[in-house]
Short mmCIF file of N, CA and C in Angstrom, two decimals:
data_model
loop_
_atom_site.label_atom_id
_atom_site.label_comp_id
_atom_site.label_asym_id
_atom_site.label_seq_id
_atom_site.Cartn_x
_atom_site.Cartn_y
_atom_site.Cartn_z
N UNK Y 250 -131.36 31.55 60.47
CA UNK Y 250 -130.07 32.18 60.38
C UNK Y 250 -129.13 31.25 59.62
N UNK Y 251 -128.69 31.79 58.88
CA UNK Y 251 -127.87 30.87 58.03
C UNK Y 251 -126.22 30.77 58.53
N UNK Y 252 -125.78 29.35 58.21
CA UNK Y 252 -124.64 29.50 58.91
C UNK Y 252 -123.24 30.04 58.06
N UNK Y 253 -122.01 30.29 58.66
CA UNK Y 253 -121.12 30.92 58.26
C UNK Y 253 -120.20 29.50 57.90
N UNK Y 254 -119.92 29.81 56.43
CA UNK Y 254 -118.59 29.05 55.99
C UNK Y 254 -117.63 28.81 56.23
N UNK Y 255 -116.85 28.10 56.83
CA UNK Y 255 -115.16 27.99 56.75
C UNK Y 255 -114.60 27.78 55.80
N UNK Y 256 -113.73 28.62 55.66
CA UNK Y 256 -113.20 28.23 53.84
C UNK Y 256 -111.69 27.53 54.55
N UNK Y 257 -110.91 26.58 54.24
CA UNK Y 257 -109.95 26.31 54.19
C UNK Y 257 -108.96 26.02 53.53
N UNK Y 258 -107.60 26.49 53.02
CA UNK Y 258 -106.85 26.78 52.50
C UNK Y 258 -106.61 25.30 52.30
N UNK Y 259 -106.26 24.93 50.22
CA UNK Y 259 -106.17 23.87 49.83
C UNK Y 259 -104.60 23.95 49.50
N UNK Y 260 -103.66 23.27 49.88
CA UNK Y 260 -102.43 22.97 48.68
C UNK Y 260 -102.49 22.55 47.68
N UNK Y 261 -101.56 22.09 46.48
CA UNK Y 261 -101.48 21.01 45.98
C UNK Y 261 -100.58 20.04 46.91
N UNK Y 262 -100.66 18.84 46.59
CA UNK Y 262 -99.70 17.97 47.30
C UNK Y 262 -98.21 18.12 47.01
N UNK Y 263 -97.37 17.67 47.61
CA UNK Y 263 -96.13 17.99 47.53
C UNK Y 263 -95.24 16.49 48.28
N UNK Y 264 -95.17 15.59 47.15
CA UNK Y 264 -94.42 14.35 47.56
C UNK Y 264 -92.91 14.34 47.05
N UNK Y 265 -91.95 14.73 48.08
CA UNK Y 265 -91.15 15.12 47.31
C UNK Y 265 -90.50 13.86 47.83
N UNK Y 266 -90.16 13.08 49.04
CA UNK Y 266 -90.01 12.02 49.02
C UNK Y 266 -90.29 10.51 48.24
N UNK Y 267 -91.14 10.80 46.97
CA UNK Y 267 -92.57 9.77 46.28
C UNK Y 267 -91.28 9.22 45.72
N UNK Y 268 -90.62 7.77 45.47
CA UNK Y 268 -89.86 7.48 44.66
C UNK Y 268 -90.45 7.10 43.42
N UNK Y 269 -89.78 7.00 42.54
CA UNK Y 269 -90.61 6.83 40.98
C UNK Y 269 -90.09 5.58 40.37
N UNK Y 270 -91.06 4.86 39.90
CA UNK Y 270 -90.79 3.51 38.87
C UNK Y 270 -89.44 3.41 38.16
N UNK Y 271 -89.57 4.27 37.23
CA UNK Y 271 -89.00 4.82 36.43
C UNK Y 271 -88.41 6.45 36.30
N UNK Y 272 -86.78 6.35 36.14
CA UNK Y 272 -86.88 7.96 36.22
C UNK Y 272 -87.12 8.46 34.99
N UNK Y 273 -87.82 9.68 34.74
CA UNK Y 273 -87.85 10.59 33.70
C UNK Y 273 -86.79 10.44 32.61
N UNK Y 274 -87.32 10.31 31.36
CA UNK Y 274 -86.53 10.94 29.91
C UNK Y 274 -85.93 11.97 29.71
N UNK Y 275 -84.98 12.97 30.35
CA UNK Y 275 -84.41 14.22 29.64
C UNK Y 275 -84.63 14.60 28.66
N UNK Y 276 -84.97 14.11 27.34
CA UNK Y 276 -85.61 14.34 26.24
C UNK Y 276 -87.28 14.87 26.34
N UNK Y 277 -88.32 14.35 27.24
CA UNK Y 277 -89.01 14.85 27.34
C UNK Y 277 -89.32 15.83 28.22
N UNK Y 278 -88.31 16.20 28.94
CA UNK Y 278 -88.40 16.85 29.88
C UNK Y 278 -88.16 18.61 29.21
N UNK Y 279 -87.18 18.52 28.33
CA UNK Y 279 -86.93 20.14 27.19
C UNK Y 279 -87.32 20.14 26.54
N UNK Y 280 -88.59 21.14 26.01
CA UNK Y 280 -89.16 22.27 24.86
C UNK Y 280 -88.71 21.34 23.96
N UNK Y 281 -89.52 21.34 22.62
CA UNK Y 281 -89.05 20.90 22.06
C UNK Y 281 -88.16 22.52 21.08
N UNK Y 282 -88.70 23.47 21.51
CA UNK Y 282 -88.41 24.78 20.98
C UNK Y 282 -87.25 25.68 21.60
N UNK Y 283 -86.45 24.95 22.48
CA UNK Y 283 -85.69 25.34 23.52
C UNK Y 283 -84.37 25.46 23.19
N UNK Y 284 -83.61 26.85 23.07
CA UNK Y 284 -82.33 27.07 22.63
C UNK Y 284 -80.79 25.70 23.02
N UNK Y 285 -81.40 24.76 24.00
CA UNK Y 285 -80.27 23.37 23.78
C UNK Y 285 -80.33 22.57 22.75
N UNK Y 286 -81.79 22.70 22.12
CA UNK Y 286 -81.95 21.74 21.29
C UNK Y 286 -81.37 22.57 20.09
N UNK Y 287 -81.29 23.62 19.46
CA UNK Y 287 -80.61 24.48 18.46
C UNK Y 287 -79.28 24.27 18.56
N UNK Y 288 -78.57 24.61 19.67
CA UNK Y 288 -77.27 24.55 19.77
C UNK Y 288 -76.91 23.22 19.59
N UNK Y 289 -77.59 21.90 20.20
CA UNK Y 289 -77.36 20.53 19.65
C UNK Y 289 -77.35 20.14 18.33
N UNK Y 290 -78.70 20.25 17.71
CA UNK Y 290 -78.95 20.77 16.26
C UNK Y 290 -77.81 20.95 15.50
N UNK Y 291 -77.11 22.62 15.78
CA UNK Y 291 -76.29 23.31 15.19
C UNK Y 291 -74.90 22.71 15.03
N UNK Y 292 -74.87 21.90 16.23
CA UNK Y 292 -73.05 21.79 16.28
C UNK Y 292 -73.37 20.18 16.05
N UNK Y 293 -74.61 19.80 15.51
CA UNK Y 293 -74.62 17.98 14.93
C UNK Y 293 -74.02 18.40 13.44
N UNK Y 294 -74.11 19.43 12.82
CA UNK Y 294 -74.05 19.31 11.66
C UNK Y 294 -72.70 20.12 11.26
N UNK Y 295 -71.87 20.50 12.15
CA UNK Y 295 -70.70 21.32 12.03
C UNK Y 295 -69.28 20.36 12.05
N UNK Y 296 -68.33 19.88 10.99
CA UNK Y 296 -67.78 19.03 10.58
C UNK Y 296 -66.26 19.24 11.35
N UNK Y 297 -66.37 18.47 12.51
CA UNK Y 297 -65.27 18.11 13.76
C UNK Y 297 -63.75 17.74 13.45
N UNK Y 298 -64.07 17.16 11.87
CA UNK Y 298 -62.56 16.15 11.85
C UNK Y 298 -61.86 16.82 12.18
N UNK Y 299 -61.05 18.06 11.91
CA UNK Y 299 -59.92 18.51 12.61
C UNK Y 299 -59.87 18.32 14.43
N UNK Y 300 -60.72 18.53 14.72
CA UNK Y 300 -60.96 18.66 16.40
C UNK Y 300 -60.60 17.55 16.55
N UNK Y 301 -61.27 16.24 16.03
CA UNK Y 301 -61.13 14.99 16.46
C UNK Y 301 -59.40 14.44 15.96
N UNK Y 302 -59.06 14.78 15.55
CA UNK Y 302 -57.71 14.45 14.55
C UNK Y 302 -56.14 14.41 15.95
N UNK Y 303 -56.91 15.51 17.06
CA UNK Y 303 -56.14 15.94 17.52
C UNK Y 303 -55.98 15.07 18.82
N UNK Y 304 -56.84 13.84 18.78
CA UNK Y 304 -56.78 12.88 19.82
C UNK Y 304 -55.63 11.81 19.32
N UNK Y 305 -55.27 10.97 20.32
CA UNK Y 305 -54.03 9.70 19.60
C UNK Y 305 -55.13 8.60 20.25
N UNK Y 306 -54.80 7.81 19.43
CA UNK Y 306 -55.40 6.33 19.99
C UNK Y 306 -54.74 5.75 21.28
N UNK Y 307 -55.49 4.84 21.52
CA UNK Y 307 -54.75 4.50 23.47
C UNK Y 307 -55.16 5.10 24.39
N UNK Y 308 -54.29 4.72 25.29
CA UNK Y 308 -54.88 5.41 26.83
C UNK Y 308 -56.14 4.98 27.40
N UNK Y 309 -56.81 6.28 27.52
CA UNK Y 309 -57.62 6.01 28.65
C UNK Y 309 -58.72 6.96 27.94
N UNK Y 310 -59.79 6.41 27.98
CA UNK Y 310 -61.00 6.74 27.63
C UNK Y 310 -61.13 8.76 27.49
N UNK Y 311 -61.73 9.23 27.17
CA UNK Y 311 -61.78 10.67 26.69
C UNK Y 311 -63.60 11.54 26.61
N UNK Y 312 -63.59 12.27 27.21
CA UNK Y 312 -64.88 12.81 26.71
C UNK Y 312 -64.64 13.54 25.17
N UNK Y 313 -66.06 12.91 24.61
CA UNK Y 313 -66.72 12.96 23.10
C UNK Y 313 -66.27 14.70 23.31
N UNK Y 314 -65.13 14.88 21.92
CA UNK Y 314 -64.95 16.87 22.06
C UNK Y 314 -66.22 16.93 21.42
N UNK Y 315 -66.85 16.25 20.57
CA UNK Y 315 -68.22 17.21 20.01
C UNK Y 315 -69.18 17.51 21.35
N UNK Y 316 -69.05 16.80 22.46
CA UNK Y 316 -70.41 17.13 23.71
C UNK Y 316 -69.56 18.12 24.28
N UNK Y 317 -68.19 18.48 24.41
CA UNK Y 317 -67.70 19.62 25.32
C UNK Y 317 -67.66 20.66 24.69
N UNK Y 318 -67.74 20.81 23.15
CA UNK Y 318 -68.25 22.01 22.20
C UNK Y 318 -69.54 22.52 22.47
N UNK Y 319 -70.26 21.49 22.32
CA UNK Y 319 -71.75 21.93 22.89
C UNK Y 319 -71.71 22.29 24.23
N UNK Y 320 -71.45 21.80 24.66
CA UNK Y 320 -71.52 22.39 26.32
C UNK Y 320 -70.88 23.64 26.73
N UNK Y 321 -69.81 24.13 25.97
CA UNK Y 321 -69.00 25.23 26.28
C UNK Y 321 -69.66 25.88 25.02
N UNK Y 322 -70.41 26.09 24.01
CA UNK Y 322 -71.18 26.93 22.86
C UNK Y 322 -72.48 27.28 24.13
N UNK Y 323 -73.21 26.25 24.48
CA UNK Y 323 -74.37 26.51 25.39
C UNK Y 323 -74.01 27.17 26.59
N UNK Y 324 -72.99 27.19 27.01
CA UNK Y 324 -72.41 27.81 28.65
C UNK Y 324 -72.04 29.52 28.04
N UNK Y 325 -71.35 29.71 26.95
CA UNK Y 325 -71.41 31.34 26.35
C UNK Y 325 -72.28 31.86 26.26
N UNK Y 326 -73.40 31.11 25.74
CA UNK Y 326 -74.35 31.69 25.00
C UNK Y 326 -75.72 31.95 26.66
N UNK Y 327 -75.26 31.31 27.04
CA UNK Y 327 -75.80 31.89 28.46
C UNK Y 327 -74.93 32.31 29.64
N UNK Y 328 -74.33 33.40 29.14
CA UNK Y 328 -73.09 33.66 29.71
C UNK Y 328 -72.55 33.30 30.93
N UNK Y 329 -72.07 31.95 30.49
CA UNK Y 329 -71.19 31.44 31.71
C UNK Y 329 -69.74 30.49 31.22
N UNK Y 330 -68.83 31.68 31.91
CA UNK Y 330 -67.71 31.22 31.26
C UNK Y 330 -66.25 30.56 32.05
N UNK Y 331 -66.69 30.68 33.24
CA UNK Y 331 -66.06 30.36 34.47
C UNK Y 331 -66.07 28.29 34.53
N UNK Y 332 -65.04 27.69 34.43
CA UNK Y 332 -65.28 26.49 34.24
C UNK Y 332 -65.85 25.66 35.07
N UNK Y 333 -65.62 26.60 36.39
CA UNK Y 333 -66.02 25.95 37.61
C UNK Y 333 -67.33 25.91 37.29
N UNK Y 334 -68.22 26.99 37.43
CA UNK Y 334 -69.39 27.06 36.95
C UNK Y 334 -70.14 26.24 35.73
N UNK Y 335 -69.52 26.10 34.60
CA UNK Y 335 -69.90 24.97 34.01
C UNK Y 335 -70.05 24.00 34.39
N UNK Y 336 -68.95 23.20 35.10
CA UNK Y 336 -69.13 22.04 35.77
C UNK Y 336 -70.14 21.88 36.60
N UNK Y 337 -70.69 23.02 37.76
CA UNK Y 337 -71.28 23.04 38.45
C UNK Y 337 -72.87 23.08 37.38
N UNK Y 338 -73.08 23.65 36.32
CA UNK Y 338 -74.04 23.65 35.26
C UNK Y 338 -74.06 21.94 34.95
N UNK Y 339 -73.16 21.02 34.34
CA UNK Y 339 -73.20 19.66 33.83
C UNK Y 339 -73.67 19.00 34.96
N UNK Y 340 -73.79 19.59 36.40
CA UNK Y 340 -73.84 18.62 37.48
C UNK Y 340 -75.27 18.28 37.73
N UNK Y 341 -76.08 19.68 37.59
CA UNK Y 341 -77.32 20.59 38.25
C UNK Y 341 -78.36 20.51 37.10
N UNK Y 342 -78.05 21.14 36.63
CA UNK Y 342 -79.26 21.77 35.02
C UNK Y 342 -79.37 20.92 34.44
N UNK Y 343 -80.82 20.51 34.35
CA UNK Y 343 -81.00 19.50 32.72
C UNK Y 343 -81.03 19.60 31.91
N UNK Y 344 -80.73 21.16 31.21
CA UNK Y 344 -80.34 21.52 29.74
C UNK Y 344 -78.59 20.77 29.85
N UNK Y 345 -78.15 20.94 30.73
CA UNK Y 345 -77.07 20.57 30.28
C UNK Y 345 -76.43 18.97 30.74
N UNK Y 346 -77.39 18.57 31.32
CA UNK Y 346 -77.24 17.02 31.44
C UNK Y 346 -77.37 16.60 29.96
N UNK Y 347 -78.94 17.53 30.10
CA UNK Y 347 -79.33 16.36 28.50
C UNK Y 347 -77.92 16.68 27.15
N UNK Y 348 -77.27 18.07 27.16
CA UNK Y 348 -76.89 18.11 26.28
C UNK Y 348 -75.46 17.11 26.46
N UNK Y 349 -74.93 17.04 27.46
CA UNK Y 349 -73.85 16.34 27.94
C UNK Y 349 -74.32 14.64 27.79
N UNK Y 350 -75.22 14.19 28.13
CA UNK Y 350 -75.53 12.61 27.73
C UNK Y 350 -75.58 12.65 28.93
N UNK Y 351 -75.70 13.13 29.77
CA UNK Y 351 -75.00 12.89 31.81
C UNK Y 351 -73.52 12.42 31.47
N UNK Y 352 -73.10 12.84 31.00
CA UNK Y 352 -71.38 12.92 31.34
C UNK Y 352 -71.39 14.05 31.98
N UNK Y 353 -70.15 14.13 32.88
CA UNK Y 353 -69.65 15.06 34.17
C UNK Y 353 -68.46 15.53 33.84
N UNK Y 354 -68.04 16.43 33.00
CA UNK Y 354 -66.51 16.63 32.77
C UNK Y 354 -66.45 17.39 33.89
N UNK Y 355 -65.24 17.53 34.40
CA UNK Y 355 -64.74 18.09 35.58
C UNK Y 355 -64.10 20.10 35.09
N UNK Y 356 -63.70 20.49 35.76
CA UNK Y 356 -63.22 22.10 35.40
C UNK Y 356 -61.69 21.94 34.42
N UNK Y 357 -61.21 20.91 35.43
CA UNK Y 357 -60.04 20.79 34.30
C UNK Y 357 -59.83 20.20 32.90
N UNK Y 358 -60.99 18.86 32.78
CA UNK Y 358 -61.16 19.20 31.45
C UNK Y 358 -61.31 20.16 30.93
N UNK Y 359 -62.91 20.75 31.17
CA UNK Y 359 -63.41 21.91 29.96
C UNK Y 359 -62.20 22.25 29.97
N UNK Y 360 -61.10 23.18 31.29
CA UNK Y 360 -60.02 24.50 30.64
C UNK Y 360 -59.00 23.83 29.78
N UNK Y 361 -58.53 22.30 29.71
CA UNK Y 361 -57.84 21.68 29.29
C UNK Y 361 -58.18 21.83 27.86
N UNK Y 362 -59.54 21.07 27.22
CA UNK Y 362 -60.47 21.47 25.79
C UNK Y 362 -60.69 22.51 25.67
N UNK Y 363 -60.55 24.07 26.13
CA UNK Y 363 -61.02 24.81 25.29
C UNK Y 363 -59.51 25.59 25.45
N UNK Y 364 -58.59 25.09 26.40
CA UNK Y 364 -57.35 25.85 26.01
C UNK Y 364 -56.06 25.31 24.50
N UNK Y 365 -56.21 23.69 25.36
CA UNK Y 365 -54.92 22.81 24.00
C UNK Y 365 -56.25 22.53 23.24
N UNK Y 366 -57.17 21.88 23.15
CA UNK Y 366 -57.55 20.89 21.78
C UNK Y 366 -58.92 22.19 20.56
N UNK Y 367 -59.34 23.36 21.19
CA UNK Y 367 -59.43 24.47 20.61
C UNK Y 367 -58.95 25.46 19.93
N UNK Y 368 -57.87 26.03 20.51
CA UNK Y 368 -57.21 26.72 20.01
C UNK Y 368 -56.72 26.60 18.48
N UNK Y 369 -56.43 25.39 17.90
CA UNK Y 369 -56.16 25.61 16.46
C UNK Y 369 -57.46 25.38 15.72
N UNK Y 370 -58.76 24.84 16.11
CA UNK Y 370 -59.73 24.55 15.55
C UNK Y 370 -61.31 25.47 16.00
N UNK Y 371 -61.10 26.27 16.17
CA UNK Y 371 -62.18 27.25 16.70
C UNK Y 371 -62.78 27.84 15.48
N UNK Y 372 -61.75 28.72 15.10
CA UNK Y 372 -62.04 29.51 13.88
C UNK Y 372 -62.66 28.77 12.99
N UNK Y 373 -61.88 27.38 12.37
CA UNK Y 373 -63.32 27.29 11.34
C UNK Y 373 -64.22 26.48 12.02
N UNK Y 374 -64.18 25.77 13.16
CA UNK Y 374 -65.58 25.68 13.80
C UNK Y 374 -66.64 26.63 13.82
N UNK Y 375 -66.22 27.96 14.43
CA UNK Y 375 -67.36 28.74 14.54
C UNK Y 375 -67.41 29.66 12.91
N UNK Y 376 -66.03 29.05 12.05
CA UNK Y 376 -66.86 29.43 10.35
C UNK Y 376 -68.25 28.59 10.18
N UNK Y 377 -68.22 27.83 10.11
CA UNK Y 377 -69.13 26.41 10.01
C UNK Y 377 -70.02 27.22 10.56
N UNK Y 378 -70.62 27.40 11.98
CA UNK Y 378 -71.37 28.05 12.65
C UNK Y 378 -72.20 28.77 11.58
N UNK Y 379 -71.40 30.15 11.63
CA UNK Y 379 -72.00 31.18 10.86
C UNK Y 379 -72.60 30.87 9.61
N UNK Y 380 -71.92 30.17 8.74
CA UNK Y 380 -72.51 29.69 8.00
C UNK Y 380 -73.49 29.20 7.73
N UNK Y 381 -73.84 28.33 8.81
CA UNK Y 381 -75.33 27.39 9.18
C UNK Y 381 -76.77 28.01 9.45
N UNK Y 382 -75.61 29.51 10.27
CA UNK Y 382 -77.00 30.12 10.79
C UNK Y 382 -77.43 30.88 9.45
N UNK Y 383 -76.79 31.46 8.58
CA UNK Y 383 -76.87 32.66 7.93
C UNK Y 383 -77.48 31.59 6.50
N UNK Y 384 -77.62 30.18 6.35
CA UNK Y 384 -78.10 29.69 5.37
C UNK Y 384 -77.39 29.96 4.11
N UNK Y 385 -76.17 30.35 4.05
CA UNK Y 385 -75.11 30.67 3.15
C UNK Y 385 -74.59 29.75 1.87
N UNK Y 386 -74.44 28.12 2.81
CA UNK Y 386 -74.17 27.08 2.42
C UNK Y 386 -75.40 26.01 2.17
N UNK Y 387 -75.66 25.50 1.82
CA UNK Y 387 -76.59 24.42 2.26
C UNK Y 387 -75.85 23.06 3.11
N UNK Y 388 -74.60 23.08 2.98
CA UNK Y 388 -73.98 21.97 4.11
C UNK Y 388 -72.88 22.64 4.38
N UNK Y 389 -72.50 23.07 6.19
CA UNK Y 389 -71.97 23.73 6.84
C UNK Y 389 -70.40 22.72 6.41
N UNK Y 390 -70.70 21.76 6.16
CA UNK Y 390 -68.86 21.06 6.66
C UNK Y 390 -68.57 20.93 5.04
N UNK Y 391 -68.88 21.76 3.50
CA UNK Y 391 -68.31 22.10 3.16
C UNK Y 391 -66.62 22.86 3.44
N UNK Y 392 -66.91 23.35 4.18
CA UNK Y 392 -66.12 24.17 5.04
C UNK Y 392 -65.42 23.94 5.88
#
């Protein structure tokens, strides 16, 4: 008589406590085909000086406006437009760590940057944009 099998149910392991040597690259961690890296891409090559023009020297240190462009281009484009929520996105998501550098802007930045230091420089920012995508130009900051 032959005997009967026990089959028993395998996991994989699950060390979620395991601390690590080294933490992970954010860079290797996103596609290399992955719509942050486009939007990074896109807005490396889209020509800021006006945006930047609109800072004064002094004070007190400032988040880079080219990483809060990207971050608020990547937060539309996956429709999220609520600042709170962004923030809560720069805190959480590693699309948007990586695109942020791990900087943490808070809600009142972003509404602060996309209300005063946007408003006169949008339009030909997102000219530039279109341009880039539509292959119109061969260098977007003609423009």
């Amino acid at each position: 008589m032959a005997r009967a099998k026990t089959l028993s149910v395998v996991f994989k392991s699950n060390h979620q406590h395991q601390g690590m040597l080294l933490p992970p690259d954010l860079n290797d961690l996103i596609p290399a085909n992955h719509p942050v890296r486009t939007v990074n891409e896109m807005l490396d090559k889209v020509d800021i000086t006006t945006l930047l023009q609109q800072y004064k020297p002094g004070g007190t240190s400032s988040y880079h406006p080219g990483m809060l462009l990207k971050v608020l281009v990547y937060s539309y484009i996956n429709n999220i437009y609520s600042s709170r929520k962004i923030e809560d996105a720069v805190n959480q998501h590693i699309h948007y760590m990586w695109l942020s550098g791990m900087s943490t802007p808070d809600h009142n930045t972003i509404n602060r940057f996309r209300g005063k230091r946007l408003q006169k420089t949008l339009q030909p920012i997102f000219t530039q944009v279109v341009y880039w995508i539509s292959g119109s130009k061969s260098k977007s900051s003609d423009y």
